Amino acid sequence: MSTLLTQTRIAALQSFVERLVVRLKPWAWLWPPLAFAAGLGSFFLVDRQQWLGAALALGLLFAWLLLLSESLVGRWLANRGYPTLPKGVAAFIAQMIHQETLFFTLPFILITTVWNSGQSVFAASVMAMAVVSIIDPLYYRIAGKWRSLYFLFHAMCVFLVVLVTLPIMLHLTTGESLLLAIAITLVTALPSVWHLLKQRSLGGWLSLLAMMALLASLAWFGRAWVPPASLWMTGTALSPALNIQQREPRGSTPLTPQAVKQEGLYVYTAIRAPRGLSETISHVWHHNGERLDVVDLDISGGREQGYRAWSHKLNFPEDPSGRWRVDIMTDSGQRLGLIRFTVSDDVSKATLADSKIRAAGMSKLNLQRFIAGRDRDADPDDEED
């Protein structure tokens, strides 16, 4: 090893990296839009050309391996008296990888966020971090003076990388990806927590474990605020009937107490997922804020218009009048969307269940039209209560 890692070779390698950074700096402004375009392409192309989406995700993971290993390798070299990269060069590389991470994952977050829920706070935080990463004075001030905040910034980027790339590359469910993302983020956040501790006694270790447990608890119990980056709703409908053969809602009726008790009500959802990904989602029925029923549905990815699933409620309360809400949730407790309707004796106030499939979330923009080709796969079987 000593014959390979000579002072001359390490100095030559570092000189090459420094010259490369100097040449790249004038073009650094191109990096965020390129990363955003790569993320957007990965989001849509993962269904049509799975290898391309996985390759883009793999490139992001490789960049993170470089960033995480740079610190370890730098320390190892310094302890043995070898030269290390100048601080400015290392900071520039870290900034580029943070920018790549934030702008690559941003399309996944924007498209899968349920904007009338707490997920909008999470999405706004990611957007704010992306803005910070491209404002050099602010980014370098945080990196240089507010180290604890910088480590948290770094850990959040790791969380986004794992959350977005694992479902694409390994076909993990959103719940499995979320658990791994939390675990890896906690490990990455250790330097931040360690920096806050001044003692190495038993009490210090207990404090460290308590803080890590607190961070893990906050992350897990706040999971409903985290968008399921690999799933998103494309359409919803309310209907008094459903054509099983055509897999389409049918009929139209105002939701009066008599109508829902006699005919029941179908809640129809179309959910987009990457090909090869299988998930369990739930329709959670609420009446005036009280949870009544949970219907679990298995979905599979690959259909461009979304996997069509529905639940059919017949057992309405004696008095079903009031506000109703159906939450569409993943098995890990992340929200995919929600449907609100009102049951009332007054037809003018009652919601009309007209079977019309309404676009949900970002699918209203029909972003698919910008991607060449169409999904020609056969429709998968759908699920019902």
mmCIF file of N, CA, C and O in Angstrom, residues 5 45 136 148 158 162-163 174 180 215 221 234 258 261 276 282 295 299 353-354 359 361 363:
data_model
loop_
_atom_site.group_PDB
_atom_site.id
_atom_site.type_symbol
_atom_site.label_atom_id
_atom_site.label_comp_id
_atom_site.label_asym_id
_atom_site.label_seq_id
_atom_site.Cartn_x
_atom_site.Cartn_y
_atom_site.Cartn_z
ATOM 1 N N LEU A 5 0.559 4.493 -2.451
ATOM 2 C CA LEU A 5 0.195 5.803 -1.915
ATOM 3 C C LEU A 5 1.458 6.579 -1.561
ATOM 4 O O LEU A 5 1.769 6.802 -0.397
ATOM 5 N N LEU A 45 -39.139 7.788 -16.641
ATOM 6 C CA LEU A 45 -38.536 6.768 -17.491
ATOM 7 C C LEU A 45 -38.339 5.445 -16.775
ATOM 8 O O LEU A 45 -38.065 4.432 -17.419
ATOM 9 N N ASP A 136 -24.387 30.684 -2.751
ATOM 10 C CA ASP A 136 -23.056 30.414 -2.191
ATOM 11 C C ASP A 136 -22.803 31.082 -0.840
ATOM 12 O O ASP A 136 -22.339 30.408 0.095
ATOM 13 N N SER A 148 -23.594 22.328 13.245
ATOM 14 C CA SER A 148 -24.686 21.418 13.611
ATOM 15 C C SER A 148 -25.803 21.481 12.577
ATOM 16 O O SER A 148 -26.343 20.448 12.153
ATOM 17 N N VAL A 158 -29.163 12.817 2.788
ATOM 18 C CA VAL A 158 -29.033 11.354 2.803
ATOM 19 C C VAL A 158 -30.413 10.705 2.867
ATOM 20 O O VAL A 158 -30.700 9.726 2.164
ATOM 21 N N VAL A 162 -31.928 7.988 -0.036
ATOM 22 C CA VAL A 162 -32.390 6.621 0.245
ATOM 23 C C VAL A 162 -33.883 6.490 -0.061
ATOM 24 O O VAL A 162 -34.327 5.504 -0.653
ATOM 25 N N LEU A 163 -34.656 7.493 0.325
ATOM 26 C CA LEU A 163 -36.109 7.454 0.142
ATOM 27 C C LEU A 163 -36.480 7.344 -1.333
ATOM 28 O O LEU A 163 -37.417 6.636 -1.699
ATOM 29 N N THR A 174 -42.626 1.450 -0.024
ATOM 30 C CA THR A 174 -42.406 2.759 0.597
ATOM 31 C C THR A 174 -42.093 2.617 2.081
ATOM 32 O O THR A 174 -41.287 3.365 2.623
ATOM 33 N N LEU A 180 -35.411 2.231 6.174
ATOM 34 C CA LEU A 180 -33.987 2.288 5.849
ATOM 35 C C LEU A 180 -33.492 3.730 5.790
ATOM 36 O O LEU A 180 -32.387 4.036 6.243
ATOM 37 N N LEU A 215 -34.821 11.409 17.860
ATOM 38 C CA LEU A 215 -34.820 11.719 16.427
ATOM 39 C C LEU A 215 -35.546 10.630 15.634
ATOM 40 O O LEU A 215 -36.313 10.923 14.715
ATOM 41 N N PHE A 221 -42.976 9.001 13.715
ATOM 42 C CA PHE A 221 -44.324 9.509 13.969
ATOM 43 C C PHE A 221 -44.684 10.665 13.035
ATOM 44 O O PHE A 221 -45.861 10.991 12.891
ATOM 45 N N THR A 234 -53.295 9.411 -9.411
ATOM 46 C CA THR A 234 -53.549 10.013 -10.715
ATOM 47 C C THR A 234 -55.018 10.361 -10.918
ATOM 48 O O THR A 234 -55.338 11.191 -11.775
ATOM 49 N N GLN A 258 -80.509 8.525 2.584
ATOM 50 C CA GLN A 258 -81.250 7.405 2.009
ATOM 51 C C GLN A 258 -80.464 6.753 0.873
ATOM 52 O O GLN A 258 -80.401 5.519 0.765
ATOM 53 N N LYS A 261 -77.399 4.665 2.196
ATOM 54 C CA LYS A 261 -77.790 3.487 2.958
ATOM 55 C C LYS A 261 -78.396 2.418 2.064
ATOM 56 O O LYS A 261 -78.274 1.219 2.332
ATOM 57 N N GLY A 276 -42.976 -3.270 -11.333
ATOM 58 C CA GLY A 276 -42.290 -4.222 -10.474
ATOM 59 C C GLY A 276 -42.506 -3.968 -8.998
ATOM 60 O O GLY A 276 -42.153 -4.798 -8.171
ATOM 61 N N SER A 282 -54.374 1.618 1.786
ATOM 62 C CA SER A 282 -55.613 1.520 2.557
ATOM 63 C C SER A 282 -56.529 2.694 2.252
ATOM 64 O O SER A 282 -56.055 3.830 2.100
ATOM 65 N N VAL A 295 -59.986 -0.296 4.704
ATOM 66 C CA VAL A 295 -60.021 -1.324 3.659
ATOM 67 C C VAL A 295 -58.634 -1.401 3.032
ATOM 68 O O VAL A 295 -58.149 -0.414 2.458
ATOM 69 N N ILE A 299 -51.839 -3.222 -4.599
ATOM 70 C CA ILE A 299 -51.674 -2.621 -5.915
ATOM 71 C C ILE A 299 -50.328 -3.038 -6.497
ATOM 72 O O ILE A 299 -49.419 -3.430 -5.770
ATOM 73 N N ALA A 353 -72.199 12.281 -6.297
ATOM 74 C CA ALA A 353 -71.336 11.176 -6.720
ATOM 75 C C ALA A 353 -71.643 10.911 -8.182
ATOM 76 O O ALA A 353 -72.591 10.184 -8.516
ATOM 77 N N ASP A 354 -70.863 11.515 -9.083
ATOM 78 C CA ASP A 354 -71.195 11.498 -10.506
ATOM 79 C C ASP A 354 -70.332 10.553 -11.334
ATOM 80 O O ASP A 354 -70.410 10.557 -12.568
ATOM 81 N N ALA A 359 -58.680 14.167 -12.089
ATOM 82 C CA ALA A 359 -57.229 14.085 -11.953
ATOM 83 C C ALA A 359 -56.820 14.525 -10.564
ATOM 84 O O ALA A 359 -57.385 15.465 -9.990
ATOM 85 N N GLY A 361 -53.639 15.606 -7.823
ATOM 86 C CA GLY A 361 -52.273 16.091 -7.661
ATOM 87 C C GLY A 361 -51.688 16.632 -8.946
ATOM 88 O O GLY A 361 -52.338 17.295 -9.746
ATOM 89 N N SER A 363 -50.938 15.135 -11.578
ATOM 90 C CA SER A 363 -51.407 14.524 -12.822
ATOM 91 C C SER A 363 -52.339 15.462 -13.577
ATOM 92 O O SER A 363 -52.590 15.274 -14.775
#
